Short mmCIF file of C-alpha atoms in Angstrom, two decimals:
data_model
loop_
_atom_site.label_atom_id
_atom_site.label_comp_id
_atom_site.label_asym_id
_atom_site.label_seq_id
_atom_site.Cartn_x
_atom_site.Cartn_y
_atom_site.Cartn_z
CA UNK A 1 -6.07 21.18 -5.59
CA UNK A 2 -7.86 23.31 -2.46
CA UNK A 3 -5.14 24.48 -0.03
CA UNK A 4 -5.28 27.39 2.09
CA UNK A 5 -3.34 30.33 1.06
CA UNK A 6 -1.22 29.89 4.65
CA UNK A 7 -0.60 26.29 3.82
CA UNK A 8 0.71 27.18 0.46
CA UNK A 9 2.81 30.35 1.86
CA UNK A 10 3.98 28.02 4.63
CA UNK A 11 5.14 25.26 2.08
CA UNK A 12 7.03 27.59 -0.07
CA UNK A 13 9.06 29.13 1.70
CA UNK A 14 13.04 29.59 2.28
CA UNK A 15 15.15 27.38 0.92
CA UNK A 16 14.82 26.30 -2.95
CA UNK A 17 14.61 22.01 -3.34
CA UNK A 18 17.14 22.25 -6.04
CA UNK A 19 20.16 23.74 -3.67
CA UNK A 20 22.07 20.88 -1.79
CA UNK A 21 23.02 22.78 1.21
CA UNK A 22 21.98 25.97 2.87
CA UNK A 23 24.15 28.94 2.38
CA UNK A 24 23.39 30.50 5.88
CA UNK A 25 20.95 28.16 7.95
CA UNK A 26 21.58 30.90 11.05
CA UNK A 27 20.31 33.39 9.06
CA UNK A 28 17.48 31.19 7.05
CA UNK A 29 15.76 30.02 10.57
CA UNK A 30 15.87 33.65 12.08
CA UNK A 31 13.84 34.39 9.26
CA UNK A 32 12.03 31.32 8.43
CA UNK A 33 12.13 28.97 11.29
CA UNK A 34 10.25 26.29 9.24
CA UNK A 35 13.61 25.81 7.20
CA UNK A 36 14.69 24.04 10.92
CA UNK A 37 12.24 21.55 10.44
CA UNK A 38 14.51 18.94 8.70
CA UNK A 39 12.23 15.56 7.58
CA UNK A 40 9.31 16.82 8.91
CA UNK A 41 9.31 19.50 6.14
CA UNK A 42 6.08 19.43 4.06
CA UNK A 43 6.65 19.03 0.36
CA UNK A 44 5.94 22.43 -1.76
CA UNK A 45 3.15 22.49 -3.58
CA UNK A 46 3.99 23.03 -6.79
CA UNK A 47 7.72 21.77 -6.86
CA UNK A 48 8.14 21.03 -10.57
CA UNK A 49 11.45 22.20 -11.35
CA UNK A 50 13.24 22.66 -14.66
CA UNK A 51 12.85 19.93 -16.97
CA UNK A 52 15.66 19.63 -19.29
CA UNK A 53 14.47 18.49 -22.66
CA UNK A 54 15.92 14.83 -24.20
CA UNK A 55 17.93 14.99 -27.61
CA UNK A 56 15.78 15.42 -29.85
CA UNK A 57 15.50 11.58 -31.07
CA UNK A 58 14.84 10.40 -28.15
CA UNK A 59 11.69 9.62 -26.09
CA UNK A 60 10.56 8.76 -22.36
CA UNK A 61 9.36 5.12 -22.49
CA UNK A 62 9.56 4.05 -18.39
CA UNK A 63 10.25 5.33 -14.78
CA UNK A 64 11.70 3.75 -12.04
CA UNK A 65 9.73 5.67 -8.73
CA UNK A 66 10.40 5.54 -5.02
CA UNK A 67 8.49 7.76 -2.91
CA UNK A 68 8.49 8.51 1.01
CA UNK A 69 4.83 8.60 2.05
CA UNK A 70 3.31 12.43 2.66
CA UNK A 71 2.93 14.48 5.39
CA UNK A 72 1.80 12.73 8.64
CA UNK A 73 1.15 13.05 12.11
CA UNK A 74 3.49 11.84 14.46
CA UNK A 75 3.70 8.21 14.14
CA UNK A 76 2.72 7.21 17.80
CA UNK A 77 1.09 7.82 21.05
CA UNK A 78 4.22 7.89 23.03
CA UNK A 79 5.86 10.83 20.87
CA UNK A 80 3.33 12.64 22.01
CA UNK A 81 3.28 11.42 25.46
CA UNK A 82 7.19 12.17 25.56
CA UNK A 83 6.03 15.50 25.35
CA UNK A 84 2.92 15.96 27.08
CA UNK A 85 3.88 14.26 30.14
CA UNK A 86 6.40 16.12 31.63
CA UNK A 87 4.12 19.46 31.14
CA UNK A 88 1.53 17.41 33.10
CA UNK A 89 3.38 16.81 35.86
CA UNK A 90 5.18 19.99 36.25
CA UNK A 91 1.57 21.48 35.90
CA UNK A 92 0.27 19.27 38.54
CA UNK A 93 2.89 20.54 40.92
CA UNK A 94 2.73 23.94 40.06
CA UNK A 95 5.97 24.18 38.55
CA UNK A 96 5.69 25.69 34.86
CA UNK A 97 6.22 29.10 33.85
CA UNK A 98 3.90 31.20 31.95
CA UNK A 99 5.96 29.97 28.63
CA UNK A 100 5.50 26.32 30.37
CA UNK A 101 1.96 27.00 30.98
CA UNK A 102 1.50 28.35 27.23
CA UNK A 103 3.24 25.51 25.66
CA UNK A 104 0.98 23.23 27.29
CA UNK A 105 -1.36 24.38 26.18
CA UNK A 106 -0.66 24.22 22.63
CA UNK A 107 0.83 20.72 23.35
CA UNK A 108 -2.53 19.36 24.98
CA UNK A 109 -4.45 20.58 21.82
CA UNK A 110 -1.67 19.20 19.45
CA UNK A 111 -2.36 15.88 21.51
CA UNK A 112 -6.02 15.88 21.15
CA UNK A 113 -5.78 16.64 17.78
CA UNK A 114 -3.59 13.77 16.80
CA UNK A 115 -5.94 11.18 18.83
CA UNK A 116 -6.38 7.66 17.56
CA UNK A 117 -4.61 8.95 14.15
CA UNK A 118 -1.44 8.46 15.14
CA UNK A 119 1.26 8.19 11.95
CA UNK A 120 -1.73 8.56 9.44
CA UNK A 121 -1.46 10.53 6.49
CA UNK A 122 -3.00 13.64 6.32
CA UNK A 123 -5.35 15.40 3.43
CA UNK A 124 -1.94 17.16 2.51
CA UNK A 125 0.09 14.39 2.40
CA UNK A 126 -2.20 12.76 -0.13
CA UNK A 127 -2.28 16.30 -1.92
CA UNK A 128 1.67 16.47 -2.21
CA UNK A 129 1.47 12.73 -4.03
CA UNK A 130 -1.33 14.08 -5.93
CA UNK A 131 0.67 16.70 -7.55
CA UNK A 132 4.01 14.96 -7.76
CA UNK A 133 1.81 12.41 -10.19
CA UNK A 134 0.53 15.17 -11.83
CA UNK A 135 3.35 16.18 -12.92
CA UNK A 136 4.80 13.25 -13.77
CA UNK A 137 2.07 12.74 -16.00
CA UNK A 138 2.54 16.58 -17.90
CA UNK A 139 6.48 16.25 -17.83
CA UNK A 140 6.42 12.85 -19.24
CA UNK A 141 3.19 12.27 -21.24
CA UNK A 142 4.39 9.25 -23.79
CA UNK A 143 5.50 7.22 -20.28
CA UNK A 144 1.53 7.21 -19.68
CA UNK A 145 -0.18 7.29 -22.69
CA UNK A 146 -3.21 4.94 -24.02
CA UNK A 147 -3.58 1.38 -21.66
CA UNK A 148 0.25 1.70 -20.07
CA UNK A 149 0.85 -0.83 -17.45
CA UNK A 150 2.00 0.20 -14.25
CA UNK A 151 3.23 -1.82 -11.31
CA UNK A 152 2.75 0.23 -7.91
CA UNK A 153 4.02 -1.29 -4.76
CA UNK A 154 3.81 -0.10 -1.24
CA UNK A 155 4.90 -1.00 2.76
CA UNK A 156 2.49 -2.57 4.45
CA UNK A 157 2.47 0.90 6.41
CA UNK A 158 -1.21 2.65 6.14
CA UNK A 159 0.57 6.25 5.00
CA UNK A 160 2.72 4.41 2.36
CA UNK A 161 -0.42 2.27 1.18
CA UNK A 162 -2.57 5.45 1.45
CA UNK A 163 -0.21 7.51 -0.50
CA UNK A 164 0.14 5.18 -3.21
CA UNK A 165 -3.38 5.38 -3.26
CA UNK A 166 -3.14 9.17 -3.61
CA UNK A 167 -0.50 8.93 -6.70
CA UNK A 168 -2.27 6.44 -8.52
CA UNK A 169 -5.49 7.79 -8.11
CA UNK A 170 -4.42 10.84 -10.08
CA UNK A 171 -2.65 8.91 -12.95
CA UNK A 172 -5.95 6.88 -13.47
CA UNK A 173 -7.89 10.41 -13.43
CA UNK A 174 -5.75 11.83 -15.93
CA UNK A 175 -5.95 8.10 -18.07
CA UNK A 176 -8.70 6.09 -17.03
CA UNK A 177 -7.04 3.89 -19.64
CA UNK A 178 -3.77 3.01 -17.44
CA UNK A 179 -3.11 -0.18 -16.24
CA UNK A 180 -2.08 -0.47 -12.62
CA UNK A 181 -1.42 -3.23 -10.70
CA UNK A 182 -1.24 -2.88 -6.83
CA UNK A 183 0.71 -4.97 -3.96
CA UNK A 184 1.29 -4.22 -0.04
CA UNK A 185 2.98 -6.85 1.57
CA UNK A 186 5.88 -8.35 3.38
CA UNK A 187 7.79 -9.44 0.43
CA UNK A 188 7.01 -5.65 -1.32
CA UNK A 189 8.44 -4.40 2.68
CA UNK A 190 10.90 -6.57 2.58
CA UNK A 191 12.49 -4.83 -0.28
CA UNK A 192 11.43 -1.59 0.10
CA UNK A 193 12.11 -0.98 3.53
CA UNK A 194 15.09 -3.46 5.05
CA UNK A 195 15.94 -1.14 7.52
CA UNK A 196 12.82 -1.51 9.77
CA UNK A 197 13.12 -5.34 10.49
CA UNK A 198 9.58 -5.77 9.71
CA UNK A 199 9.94 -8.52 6.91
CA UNK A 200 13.51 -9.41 7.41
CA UNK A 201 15.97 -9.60 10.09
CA UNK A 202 18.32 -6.95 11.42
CA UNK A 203 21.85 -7.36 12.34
CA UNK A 204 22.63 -7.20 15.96
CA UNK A 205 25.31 -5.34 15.95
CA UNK A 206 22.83 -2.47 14.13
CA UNK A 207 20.16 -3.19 16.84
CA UNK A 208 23.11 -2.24 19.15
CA UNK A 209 24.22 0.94 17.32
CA UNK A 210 20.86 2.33 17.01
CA UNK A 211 20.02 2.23 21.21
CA UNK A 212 23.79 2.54 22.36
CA UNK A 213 26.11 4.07 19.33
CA UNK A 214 28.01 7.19 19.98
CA UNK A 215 26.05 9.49 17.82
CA UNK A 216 23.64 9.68 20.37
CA UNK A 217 26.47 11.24 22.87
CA UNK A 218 27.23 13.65 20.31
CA UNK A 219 23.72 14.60 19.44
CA UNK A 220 22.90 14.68 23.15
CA UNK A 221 26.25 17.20 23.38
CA UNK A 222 25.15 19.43 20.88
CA UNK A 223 21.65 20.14 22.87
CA UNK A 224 23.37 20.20 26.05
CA UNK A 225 26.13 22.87 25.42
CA UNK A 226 25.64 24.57 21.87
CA UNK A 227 21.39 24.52 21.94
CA UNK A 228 21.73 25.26 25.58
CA UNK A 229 19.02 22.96 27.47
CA UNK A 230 19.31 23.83 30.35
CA UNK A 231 18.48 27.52 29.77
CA UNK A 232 15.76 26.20 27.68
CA UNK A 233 14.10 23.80 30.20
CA UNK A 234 14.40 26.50 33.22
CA UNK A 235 12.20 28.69 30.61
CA UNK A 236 9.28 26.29 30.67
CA UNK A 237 9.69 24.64 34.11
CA UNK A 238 10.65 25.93 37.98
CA UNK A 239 12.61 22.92 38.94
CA UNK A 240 13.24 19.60 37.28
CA UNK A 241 10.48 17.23 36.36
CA UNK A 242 12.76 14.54 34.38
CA UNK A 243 14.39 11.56 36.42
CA UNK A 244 16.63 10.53 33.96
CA UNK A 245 18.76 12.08 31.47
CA UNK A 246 17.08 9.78 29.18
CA UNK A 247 13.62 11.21 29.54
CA UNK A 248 15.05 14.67 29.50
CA UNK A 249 16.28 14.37 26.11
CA UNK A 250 13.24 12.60 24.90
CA UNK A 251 11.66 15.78 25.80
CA UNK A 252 14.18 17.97 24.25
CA UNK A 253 13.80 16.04 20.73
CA UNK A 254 9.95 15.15 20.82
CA UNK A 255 9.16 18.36 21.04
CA UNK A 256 11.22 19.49 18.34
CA UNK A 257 9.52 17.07 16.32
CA UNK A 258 6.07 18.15 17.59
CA UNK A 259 6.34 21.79 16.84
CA UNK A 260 8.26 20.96 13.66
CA UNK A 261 4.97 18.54 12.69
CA UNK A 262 2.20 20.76 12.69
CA UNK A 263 2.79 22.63 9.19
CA UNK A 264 1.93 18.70 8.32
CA UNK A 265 -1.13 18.76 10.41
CA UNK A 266 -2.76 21.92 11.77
CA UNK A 267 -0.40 24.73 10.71
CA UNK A 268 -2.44 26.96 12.84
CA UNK A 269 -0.65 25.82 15.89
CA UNK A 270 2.06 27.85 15.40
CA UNK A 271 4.74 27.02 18.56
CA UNK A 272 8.43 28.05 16.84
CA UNK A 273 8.43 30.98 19.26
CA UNK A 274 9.14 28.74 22.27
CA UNK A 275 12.87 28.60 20.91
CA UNK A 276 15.49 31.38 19.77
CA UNK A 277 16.59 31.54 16.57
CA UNK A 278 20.14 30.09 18.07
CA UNK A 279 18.42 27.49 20.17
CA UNK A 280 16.45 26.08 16.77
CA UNK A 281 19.69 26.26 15.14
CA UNK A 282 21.39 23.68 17.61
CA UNK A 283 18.08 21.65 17.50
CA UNK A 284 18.21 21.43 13.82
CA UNK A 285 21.98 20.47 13.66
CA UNK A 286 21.76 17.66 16.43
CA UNK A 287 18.53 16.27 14.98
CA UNK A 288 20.26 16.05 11.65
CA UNK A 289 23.11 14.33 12.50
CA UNK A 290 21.12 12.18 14.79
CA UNK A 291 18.89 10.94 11.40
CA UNK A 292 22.07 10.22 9.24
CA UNK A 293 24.59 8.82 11.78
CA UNK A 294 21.49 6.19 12.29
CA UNK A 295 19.72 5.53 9.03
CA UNK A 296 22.19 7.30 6.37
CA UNK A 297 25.79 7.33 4.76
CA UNK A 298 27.71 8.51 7.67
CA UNK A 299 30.95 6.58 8.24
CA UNK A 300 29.97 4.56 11.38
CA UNK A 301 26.89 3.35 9.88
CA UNK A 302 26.80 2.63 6.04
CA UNK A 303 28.60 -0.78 6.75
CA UNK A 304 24.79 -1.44 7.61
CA UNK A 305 22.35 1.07 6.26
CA UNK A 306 23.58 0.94 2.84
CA UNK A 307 23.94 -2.88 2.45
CA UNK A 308 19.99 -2.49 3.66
CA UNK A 309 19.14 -0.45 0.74
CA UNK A 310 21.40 -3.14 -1.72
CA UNK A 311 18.22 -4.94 -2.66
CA UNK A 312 15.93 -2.04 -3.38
CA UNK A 313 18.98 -0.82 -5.81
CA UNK A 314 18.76 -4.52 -7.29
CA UNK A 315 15.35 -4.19 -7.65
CA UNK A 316 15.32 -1.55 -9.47
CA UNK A 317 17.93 -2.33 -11.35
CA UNK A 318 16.03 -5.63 -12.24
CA UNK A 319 12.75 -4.03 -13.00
CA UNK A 320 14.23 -1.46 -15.92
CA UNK A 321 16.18 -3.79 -17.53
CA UNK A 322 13.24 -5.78 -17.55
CA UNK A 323 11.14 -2.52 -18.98
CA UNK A 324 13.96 -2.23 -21.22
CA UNK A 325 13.82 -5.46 -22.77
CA UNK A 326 10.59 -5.18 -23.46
CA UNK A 327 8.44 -6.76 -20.48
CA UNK A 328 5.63 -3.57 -21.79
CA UNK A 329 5.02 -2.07 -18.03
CA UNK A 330 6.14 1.77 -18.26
CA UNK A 331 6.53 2.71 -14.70
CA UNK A 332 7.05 0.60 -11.49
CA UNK A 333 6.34 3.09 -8.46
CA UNK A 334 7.33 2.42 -5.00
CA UNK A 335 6.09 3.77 -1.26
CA UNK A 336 8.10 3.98 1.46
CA UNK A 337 10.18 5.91 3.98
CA UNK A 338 12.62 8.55 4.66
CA UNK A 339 14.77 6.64 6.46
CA UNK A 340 15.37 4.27 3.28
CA UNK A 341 16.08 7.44 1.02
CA UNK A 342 18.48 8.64 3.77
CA UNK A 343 20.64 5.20 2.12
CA UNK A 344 19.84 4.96 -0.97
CA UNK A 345 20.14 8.27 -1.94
CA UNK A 346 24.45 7.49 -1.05
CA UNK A 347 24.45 4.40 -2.59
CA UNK A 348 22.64 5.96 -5.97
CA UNK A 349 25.50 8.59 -5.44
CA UNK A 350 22.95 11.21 -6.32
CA UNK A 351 24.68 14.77 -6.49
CA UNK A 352 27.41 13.79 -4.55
CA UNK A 353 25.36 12.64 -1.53
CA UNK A 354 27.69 9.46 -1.03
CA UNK A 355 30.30 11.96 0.50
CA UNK A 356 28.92 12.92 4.00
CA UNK A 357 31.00 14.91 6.73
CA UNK A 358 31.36 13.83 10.29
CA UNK A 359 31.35 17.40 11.69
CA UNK A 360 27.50 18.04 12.36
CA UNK A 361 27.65 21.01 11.20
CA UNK A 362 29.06 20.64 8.05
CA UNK A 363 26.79 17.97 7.16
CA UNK A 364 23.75 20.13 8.01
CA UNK A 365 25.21 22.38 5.34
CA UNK A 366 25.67 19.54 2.74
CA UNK A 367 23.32 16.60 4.07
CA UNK A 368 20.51 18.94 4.97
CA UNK A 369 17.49 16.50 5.63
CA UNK A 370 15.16 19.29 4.97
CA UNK A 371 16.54 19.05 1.40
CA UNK A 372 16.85 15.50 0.35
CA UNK A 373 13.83 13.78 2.59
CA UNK A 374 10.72 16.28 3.52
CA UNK A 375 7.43 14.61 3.50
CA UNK A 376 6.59 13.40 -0.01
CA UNK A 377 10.48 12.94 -1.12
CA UNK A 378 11.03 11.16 -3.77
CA UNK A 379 13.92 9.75 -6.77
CA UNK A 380 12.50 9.48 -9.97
CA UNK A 381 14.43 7.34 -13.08
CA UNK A 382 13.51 8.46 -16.54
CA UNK A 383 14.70 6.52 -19.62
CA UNK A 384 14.96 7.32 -22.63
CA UNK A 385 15.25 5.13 -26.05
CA UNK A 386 16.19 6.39 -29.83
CA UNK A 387 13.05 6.88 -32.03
CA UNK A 388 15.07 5.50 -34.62
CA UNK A 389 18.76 3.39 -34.49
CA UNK A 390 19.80 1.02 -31.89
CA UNK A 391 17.05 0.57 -29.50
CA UNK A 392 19.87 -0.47 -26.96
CA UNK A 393 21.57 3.01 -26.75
CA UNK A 394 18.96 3.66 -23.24
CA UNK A 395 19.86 6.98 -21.64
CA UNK A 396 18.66 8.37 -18.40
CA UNK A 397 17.93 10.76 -16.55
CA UNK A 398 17.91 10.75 -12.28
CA UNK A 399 15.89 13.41 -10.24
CA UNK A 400 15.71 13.96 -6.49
CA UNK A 401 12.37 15.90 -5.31
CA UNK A 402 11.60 16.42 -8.79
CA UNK A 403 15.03 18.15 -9.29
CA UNK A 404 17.73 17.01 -11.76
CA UNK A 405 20.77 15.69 -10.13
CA UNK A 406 24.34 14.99 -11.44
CA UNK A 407 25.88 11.43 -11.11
CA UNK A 408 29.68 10.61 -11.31
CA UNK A 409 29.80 9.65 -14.58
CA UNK A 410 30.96 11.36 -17.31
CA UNK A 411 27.50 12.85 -19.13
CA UNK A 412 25.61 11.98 -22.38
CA UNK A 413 24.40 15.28 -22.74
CA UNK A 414 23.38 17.62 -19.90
CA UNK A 415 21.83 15.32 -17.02
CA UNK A 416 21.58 13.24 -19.24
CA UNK A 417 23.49 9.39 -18.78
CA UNK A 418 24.48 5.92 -20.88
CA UNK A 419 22.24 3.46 -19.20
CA UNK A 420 24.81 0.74 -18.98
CA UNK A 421 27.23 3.20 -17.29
CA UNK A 422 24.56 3.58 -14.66
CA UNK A 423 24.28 0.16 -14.60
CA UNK A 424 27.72 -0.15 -13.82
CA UNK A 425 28.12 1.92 -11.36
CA UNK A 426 25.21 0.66 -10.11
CA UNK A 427 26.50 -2.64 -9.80
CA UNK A 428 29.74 -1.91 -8.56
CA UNK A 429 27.91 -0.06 -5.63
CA UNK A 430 26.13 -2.73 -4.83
CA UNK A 431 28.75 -5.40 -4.86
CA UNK A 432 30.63 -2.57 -2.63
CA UNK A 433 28.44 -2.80 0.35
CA UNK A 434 26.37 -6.22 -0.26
CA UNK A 435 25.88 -8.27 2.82
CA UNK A 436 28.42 -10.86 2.51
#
């Protein structure tokens, strides 16, 4: 794997994967303000973890996979132009500053750059895959040993398709021997991403929510009077270039997602320094709250997002007792997006992830989206079966990010869990929040 030795300092840094909040986020971005950049944080490189070792008579035999593409530019034209355009027109009229003038700069390169490859993956985002597989692979050997059959399914999204690409291409170099069987379509998207409407309608009332819901107000709040816009924007332009509030705050958040991109695409344009520690602080807050009071477990939501992610849970809970029962395939991977982790990693109730506070702050502390979906994040399902004795007694394990997580269920051993008590719960979750 040929990364630069920035890339790789830039990936590893701050915050460890396996912590579910951050201790002192004021603190970690005055230091490191690439621990601000919520989802748009690039995997780590090498992010394998501590894996705890089965009982001793037991042995892997499947996994159950879903995977959030890799790093990726920004997925359109008009995030850039959100950005871009107001610096044009402020430079037409002669009204930036000298930071205004220097962050167009960056911007106009950052735009070029990411011309006609809009939401593509990148070489790193097929890298991070790479190595997640990899270590799959090492961690889990007997799962993919001699001709195992694989199912490997994808959104019809180019970066999901291309990333399952990436994953699978690795598994086959380690075992040409492997079996896989590949499938992007809208029945695969209509499981594994609900949320986006693409192969399945969305309610209304959600459509509603998502353009007009009141955690925009409060996001919008947070920029306005904690991050301090105003004082921002009068740093980068003379007068006001924005005639609405609306394109204002498009602004605002577009180019926190541009500068936060670029360790995903050219990590040379460095443009952090246009904000103060404090300022990146507020961004970081409002844009988190803003991702899981829209796509995740918060309280005003989950009537919706979590019945969305109902039949990806059934699926997978289909698919291993299927494996279980002997159908012979030993993994069934998945590709998709953050935004369908942000659900299902509640409804799973991974590591206590189902509870999430309405105070932003307090869920950036405990719902940190630079912990749970970076580029490349992932939940992994390892079972287990007895060499010898009842075949039936199926234990598993659940990781997040390649990182063990707890469930609430009372344990087999370590982070280790009965299968039919994950079943269970599993099934109680889902009759909890199914679409009636």
């Amino acid at each position: 794997m040929k990364i630069s030795r920035f890339v790789i300092t830039l990936l590893t840094v701050s915050v460890c994967f396996g912590a579910t909040a951050v201790t002192d986020l004021r603190k970690e971005i005055a230091t490191n303000p690439e621990s601000a950049a919520g989802l748009f944080r690039p995997y780590p490189a090498d992010n394998g973890g501590r894996v705890s070792k089965a009982p001793s008579d037991y042995r892997p035999f499947y996994i159950s996979h879903y995977g959030r593409h890799g790093s990726r530019w920004l997925s359109s034209a008009k995030e850039y132009i959100n950005v871009l355009g107001p610096l044009e027109k402020a430079a037409s009229s002669g009204s930036l500053t000298e930071k205004g003038k220097h962050l167009h700069e960056m911007v106009k390169q950052a735009r070029a750059n990411a011309r006609g490859i809009e939401g593509c993956l990148t070489s790193l985002g097929s890298e991070q895959h790479r190595g997640i597989a990899e270590r799959a692979f090492a961690n889990y050997p007997d799962v993919f040993a001699n001709n195992a059959e694989i199912d490997s399914r994808s959104t019809l999204t180019v970066r999901c398709v291309m990333s399952m690409n990436a994953f699978c291409m690795r598994l086959k170099e380690l075992n040409p021997h492997l079996n896989i069987n590949f499938e992007s379509s809208d029945r695969t998207t209509a499981t594994l991403a609900h949320v986006y409407g693409i192969a399945n309608p969305v309610h209304p009332e959600y459509k509603d929510y998502c353009k007009n819901g009141d955690y925009l107000r409060r996001a919008h709040d947070i920029v306005r009077e904690k991050m301090g816009a105003k004082n921002f924007l009068d740093s980068l332009f003379k007068s006001n270039v924005f005639d609405t509030p609306e394109e204002e705050m498009n602004f605002l958040f577009y180019l926190f997602y541009l500068t936060a991109d670029q360790a995903n695409v050219t990590p040379q344009i460095q443009m952090w320094n246009i904000y103060t520690p404090e300022q990146l602080y507020w961004m970081a807050v409002a844009e988190n709250f803003r991702g899981i009071a829209k796509f995740g477990g918060h309280k005003d939501v989950e009537k919706w997002t979590l019945s969305y992610a109902v039949p990806l849970l059934e699926d997978i809970l289909v698919r291993s007792d299927n494996a279980i029962n002997g159908n012979g395939r030993s993994a069934d991977l998945r590709f998709g997006h953050d935004v369908v982790l942000m659900a299902l990693v509640p409804l799973m109730c991974l590591n206590g992830y189902e509870n999430v506070p309405d105070d932003p702050e307090e869920m950036i502390r405990k719902w940190n989206l630079y912990n749970v979906t970076p580029m490349g994040a992932n939940m992994q399902m390892v079972f287990y079966r007895p060499i010898k004795g009842n075949k039936d007694n199926i234990i598993v394990k659940i990781l997040l990010n390649e990182q063990e997580v707890t469930l609430p269920l009372k344990s087999y051993n370590g982070n280790f869990y009965k299968w039919n008590d994950i079943k269970q719960l599993y099934i109680n979750r889902i009759n909890q929040y199914k679409s009636k």
